[in-house]
PDB file of C-alpha atoms in Angstrom:
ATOM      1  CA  UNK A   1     120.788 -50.604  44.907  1.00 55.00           C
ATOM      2  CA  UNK A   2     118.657 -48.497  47.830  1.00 56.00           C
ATOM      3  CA  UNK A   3     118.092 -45.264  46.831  1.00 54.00           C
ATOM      4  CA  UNK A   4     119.803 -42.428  48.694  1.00 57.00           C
ATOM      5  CA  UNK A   5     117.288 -40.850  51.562  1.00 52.00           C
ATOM      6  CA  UNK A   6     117.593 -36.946  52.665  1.00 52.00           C
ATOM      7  CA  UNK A   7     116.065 -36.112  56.545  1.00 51.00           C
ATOM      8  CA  UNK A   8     116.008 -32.498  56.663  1.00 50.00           C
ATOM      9  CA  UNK A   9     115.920 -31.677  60.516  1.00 49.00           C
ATOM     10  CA  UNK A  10     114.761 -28.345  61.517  1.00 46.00           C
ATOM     11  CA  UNK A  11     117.390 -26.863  64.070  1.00 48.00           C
ATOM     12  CA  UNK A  12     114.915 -23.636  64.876  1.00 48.00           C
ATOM     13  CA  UNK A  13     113.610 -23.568  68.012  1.00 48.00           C
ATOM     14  CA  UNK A  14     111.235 -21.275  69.749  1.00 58.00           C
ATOM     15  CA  UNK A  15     112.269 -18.694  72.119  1.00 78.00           C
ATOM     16  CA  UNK A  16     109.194 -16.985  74.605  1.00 87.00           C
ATOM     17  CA  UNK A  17     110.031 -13.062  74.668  1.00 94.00           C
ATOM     18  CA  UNK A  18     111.790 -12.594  77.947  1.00 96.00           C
ATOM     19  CA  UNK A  19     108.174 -10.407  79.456  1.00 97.00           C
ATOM     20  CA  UNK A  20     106.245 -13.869  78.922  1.00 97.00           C
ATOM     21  CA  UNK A  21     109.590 -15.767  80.526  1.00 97.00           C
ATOM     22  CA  UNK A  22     108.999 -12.961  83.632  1.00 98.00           C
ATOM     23  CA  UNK A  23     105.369 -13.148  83.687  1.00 98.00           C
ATOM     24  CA  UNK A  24     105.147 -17.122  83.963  1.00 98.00           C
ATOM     25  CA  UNK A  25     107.892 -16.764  86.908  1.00 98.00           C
ATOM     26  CA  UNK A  26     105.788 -14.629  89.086  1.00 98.00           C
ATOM     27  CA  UNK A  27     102.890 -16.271  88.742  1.00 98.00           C
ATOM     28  CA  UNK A  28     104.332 -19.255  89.523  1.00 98.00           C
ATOM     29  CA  UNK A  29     105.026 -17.453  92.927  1.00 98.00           C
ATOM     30  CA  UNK A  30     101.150 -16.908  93.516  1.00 98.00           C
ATOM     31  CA  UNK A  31     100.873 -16.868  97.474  1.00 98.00           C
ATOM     32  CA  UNK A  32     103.804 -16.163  98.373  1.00 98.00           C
ATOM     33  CA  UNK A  33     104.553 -13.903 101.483  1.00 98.00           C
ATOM     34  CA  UNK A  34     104.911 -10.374 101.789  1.00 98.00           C
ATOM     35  CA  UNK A  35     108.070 -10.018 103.579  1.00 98.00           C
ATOM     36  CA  UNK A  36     109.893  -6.518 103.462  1.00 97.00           C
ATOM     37  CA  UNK A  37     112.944  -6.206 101.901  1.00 97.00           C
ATOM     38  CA  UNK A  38     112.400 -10.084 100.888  1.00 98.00           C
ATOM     39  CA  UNK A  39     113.982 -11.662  97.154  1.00 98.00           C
ATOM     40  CA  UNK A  40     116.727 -12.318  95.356  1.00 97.00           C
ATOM     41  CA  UNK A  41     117.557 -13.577  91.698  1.00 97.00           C
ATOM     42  CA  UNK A  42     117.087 -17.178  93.034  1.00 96.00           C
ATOM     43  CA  UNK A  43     114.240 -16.930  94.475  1.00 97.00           C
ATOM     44  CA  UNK A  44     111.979 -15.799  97.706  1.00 97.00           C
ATOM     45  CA  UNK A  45     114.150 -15.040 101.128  1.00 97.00           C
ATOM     46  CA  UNK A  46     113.624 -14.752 104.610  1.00 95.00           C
ATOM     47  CA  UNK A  47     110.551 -16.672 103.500  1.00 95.00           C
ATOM     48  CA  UNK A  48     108.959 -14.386 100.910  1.00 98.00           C
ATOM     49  CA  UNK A  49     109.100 -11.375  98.610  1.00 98.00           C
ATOM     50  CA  UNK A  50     108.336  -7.955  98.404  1.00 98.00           C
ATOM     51  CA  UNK A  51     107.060  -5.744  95.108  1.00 98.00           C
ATOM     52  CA  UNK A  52     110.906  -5.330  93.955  1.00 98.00           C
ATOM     53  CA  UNK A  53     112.185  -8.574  94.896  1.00 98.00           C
ATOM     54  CA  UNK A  54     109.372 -10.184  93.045  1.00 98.00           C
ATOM     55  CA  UNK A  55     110.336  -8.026  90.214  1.00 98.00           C
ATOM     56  CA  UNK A  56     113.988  -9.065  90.287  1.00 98.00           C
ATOM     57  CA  UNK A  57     113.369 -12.387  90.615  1.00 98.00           C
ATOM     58  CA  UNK A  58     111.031 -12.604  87.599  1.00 98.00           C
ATOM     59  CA  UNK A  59     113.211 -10.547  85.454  1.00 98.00           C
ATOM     60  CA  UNK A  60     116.340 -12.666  86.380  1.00 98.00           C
ATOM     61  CA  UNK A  61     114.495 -16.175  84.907  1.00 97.00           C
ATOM     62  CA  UNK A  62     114.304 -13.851  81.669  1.00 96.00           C
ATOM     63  CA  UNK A  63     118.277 -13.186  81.996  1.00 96.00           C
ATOM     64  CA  UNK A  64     117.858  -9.593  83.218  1.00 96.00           C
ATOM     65  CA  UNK A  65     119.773  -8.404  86.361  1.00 96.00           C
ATOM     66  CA  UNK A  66     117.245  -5.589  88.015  1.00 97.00           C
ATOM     67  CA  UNK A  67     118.122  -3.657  91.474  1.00 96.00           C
ATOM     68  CA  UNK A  68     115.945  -4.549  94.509  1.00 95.00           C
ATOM     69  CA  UNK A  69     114.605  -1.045  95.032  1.00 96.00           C
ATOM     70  CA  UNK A  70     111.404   0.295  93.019  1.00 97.00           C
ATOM     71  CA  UNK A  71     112.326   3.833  92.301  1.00 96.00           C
ATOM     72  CA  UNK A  72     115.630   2.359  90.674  1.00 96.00           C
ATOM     73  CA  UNK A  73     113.617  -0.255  88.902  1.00 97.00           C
ATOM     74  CA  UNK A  74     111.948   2.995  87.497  1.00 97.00           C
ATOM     75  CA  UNK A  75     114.937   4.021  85.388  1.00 94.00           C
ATOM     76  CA  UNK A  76     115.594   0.598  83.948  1.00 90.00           C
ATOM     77  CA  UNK A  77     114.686  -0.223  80.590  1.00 91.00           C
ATOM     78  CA  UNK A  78     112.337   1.735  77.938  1.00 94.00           C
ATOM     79  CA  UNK A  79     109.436   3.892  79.257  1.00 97.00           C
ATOM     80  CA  UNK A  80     105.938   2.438  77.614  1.00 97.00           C
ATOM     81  CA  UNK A  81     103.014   4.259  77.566  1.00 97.00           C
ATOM     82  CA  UNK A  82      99.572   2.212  78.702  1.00 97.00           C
ATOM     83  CA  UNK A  83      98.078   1.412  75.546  1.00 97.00           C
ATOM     84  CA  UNK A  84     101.467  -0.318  74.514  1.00 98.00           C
ATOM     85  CA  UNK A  85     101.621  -2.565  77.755  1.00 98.00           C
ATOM     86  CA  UNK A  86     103.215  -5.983  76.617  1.00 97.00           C
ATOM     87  CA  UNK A  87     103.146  -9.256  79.355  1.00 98.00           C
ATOM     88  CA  UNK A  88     106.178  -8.396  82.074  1.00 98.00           C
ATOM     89  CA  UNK A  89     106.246  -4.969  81.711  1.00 98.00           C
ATOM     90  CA  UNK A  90     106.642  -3.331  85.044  1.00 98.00           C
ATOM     91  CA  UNK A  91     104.172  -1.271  86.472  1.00 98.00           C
ATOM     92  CA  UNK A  92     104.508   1.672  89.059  1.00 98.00           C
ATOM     93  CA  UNK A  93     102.451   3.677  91.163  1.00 98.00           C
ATOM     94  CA  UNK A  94     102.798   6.172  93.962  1.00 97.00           C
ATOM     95  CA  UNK A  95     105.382   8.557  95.641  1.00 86.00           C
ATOM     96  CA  UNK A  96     103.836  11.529  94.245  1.00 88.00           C
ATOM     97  CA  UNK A  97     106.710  13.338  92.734  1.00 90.00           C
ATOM     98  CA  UNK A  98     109.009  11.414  93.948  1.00 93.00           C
ATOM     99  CA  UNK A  99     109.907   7.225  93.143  1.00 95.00           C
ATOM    100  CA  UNK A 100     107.466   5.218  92.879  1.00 98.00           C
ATOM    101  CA  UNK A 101     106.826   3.331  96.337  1.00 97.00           C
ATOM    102  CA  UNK A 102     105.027  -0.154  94.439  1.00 98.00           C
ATOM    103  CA  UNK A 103     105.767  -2.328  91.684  1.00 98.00           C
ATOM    104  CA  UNK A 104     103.800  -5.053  90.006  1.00 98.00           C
ATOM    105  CA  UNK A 105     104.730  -7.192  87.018  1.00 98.00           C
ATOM    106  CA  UNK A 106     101.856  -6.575  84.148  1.00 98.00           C
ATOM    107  CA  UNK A 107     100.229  -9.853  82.375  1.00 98.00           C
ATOM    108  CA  UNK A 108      96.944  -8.649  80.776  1.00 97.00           C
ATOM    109  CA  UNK A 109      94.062  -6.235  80.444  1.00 97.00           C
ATOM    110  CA  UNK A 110      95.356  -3.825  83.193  1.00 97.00           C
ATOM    111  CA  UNK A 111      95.782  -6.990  85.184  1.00 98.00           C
ATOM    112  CA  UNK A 112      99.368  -7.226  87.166  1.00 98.00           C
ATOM    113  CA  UNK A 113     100.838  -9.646  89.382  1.00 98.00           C
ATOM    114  CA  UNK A 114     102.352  -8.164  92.722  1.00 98.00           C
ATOM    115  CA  UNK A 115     103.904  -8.170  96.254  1.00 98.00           C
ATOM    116  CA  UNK A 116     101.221  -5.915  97.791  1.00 97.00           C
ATOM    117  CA  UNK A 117     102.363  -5.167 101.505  1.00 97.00           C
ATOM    118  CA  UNK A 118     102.622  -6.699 104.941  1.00 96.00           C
ATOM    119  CA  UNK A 119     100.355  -9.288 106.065  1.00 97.00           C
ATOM    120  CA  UNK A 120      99.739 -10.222 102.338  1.00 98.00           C
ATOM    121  CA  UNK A 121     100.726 -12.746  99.692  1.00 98.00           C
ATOM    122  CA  UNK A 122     101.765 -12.461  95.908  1.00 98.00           C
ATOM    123  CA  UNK A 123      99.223 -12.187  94.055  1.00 98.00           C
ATOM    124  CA  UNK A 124      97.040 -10.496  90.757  1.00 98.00           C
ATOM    125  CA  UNK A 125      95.156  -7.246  90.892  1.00 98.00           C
ATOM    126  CA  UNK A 126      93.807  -5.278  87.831  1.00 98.00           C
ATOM    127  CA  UNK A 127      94.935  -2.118  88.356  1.00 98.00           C
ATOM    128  CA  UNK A 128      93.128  -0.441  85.952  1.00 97.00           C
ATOM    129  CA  UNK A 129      90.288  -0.831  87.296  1.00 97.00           C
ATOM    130  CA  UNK A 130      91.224  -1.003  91.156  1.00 97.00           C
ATOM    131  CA  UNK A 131      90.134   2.591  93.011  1.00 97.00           C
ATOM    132  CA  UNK A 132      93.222   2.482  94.928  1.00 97.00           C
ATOM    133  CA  UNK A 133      96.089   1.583  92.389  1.00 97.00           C
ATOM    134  CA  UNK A 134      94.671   3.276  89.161  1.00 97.00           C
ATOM    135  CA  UNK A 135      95.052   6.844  90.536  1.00 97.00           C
ATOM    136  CA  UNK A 136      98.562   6.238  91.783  1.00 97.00           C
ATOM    137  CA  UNK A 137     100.085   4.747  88.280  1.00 98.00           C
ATOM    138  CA  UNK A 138     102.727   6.358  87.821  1.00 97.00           C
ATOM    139  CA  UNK A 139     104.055   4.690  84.384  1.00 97.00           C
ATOM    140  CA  UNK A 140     105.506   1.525  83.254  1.00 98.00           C
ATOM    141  CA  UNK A 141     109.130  -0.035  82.321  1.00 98.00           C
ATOM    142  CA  UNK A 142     110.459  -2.481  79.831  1.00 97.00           C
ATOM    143  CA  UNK A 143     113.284  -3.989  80.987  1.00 95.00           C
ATOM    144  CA  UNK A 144     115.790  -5.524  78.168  1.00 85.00           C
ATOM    145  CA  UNK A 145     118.280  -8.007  78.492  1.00 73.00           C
TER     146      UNK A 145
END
């Protein structure tokens, strides 16, 4: 008689935290346009993004519906203070007192990926170190599915 054979097949699987699902969709977007008001869940429109349409669109391959306007962005999700910056937090700077007017997507050592303005394409900048963006940062969100 054969003996009797037991195939144990693992079922787990491995799931990326939806910041690293975010990150890895902007930067796939590297060089995109700068196009106000440009962006949607599925992708780049009128031929580009800008800073909160990138943001929306990252956060939506993560399974995270986010406005498309920063200073909303702002209030979504869990405040976290620098030190505790993870890959997709969202970064903000400017507007004084008032919302933020820029948002970038964090991915490492005060590094974030971005919209920047007019004229320009998607790309990184560390902010922590960058004379115009580290005086403006304003604070950073953690948005949660």
């Amino acid at each position: 008689s054969i003996p009797a054979v037991t195939i144990t097949v693992s079922t787990r699987t491995t799931r990326r935290p939806p910041g690293t699902i975010a990150a890895r969709a902007a930067l796939r977007r590297l060089g995109t346009p700068y196009i106000w008001g440009g962006g949607s869940k599925s992708g780049p429109t009128r031929g580009g993004f800008d800073c909160s349409g990138l943001a929306l669109y990252a956060w939506s391959r993560a399974g995270v519906t986010l406005p498309h306007y920063t200073g909303t962005q702002f209030t979504q999700g869990k405040r976290i203070p620098y030190p505790h910056l993870r890959q997709g937090d969202l970064v903000f700077f400017g507007g004084g007192t008032a919302a933020p007017t820029h948002v970038g997507i964090y991915l490492k050592s005060g590094t974030m990926i971005h919209a920047p303005k007019s004229g320009d394409v998607v790309r990184t900048t560390n902010f922590a170190q960058n004379p115009y963006y580290r005086p403006r940062y304003r604070g950073a969100t953690r948005p949660h599915p």
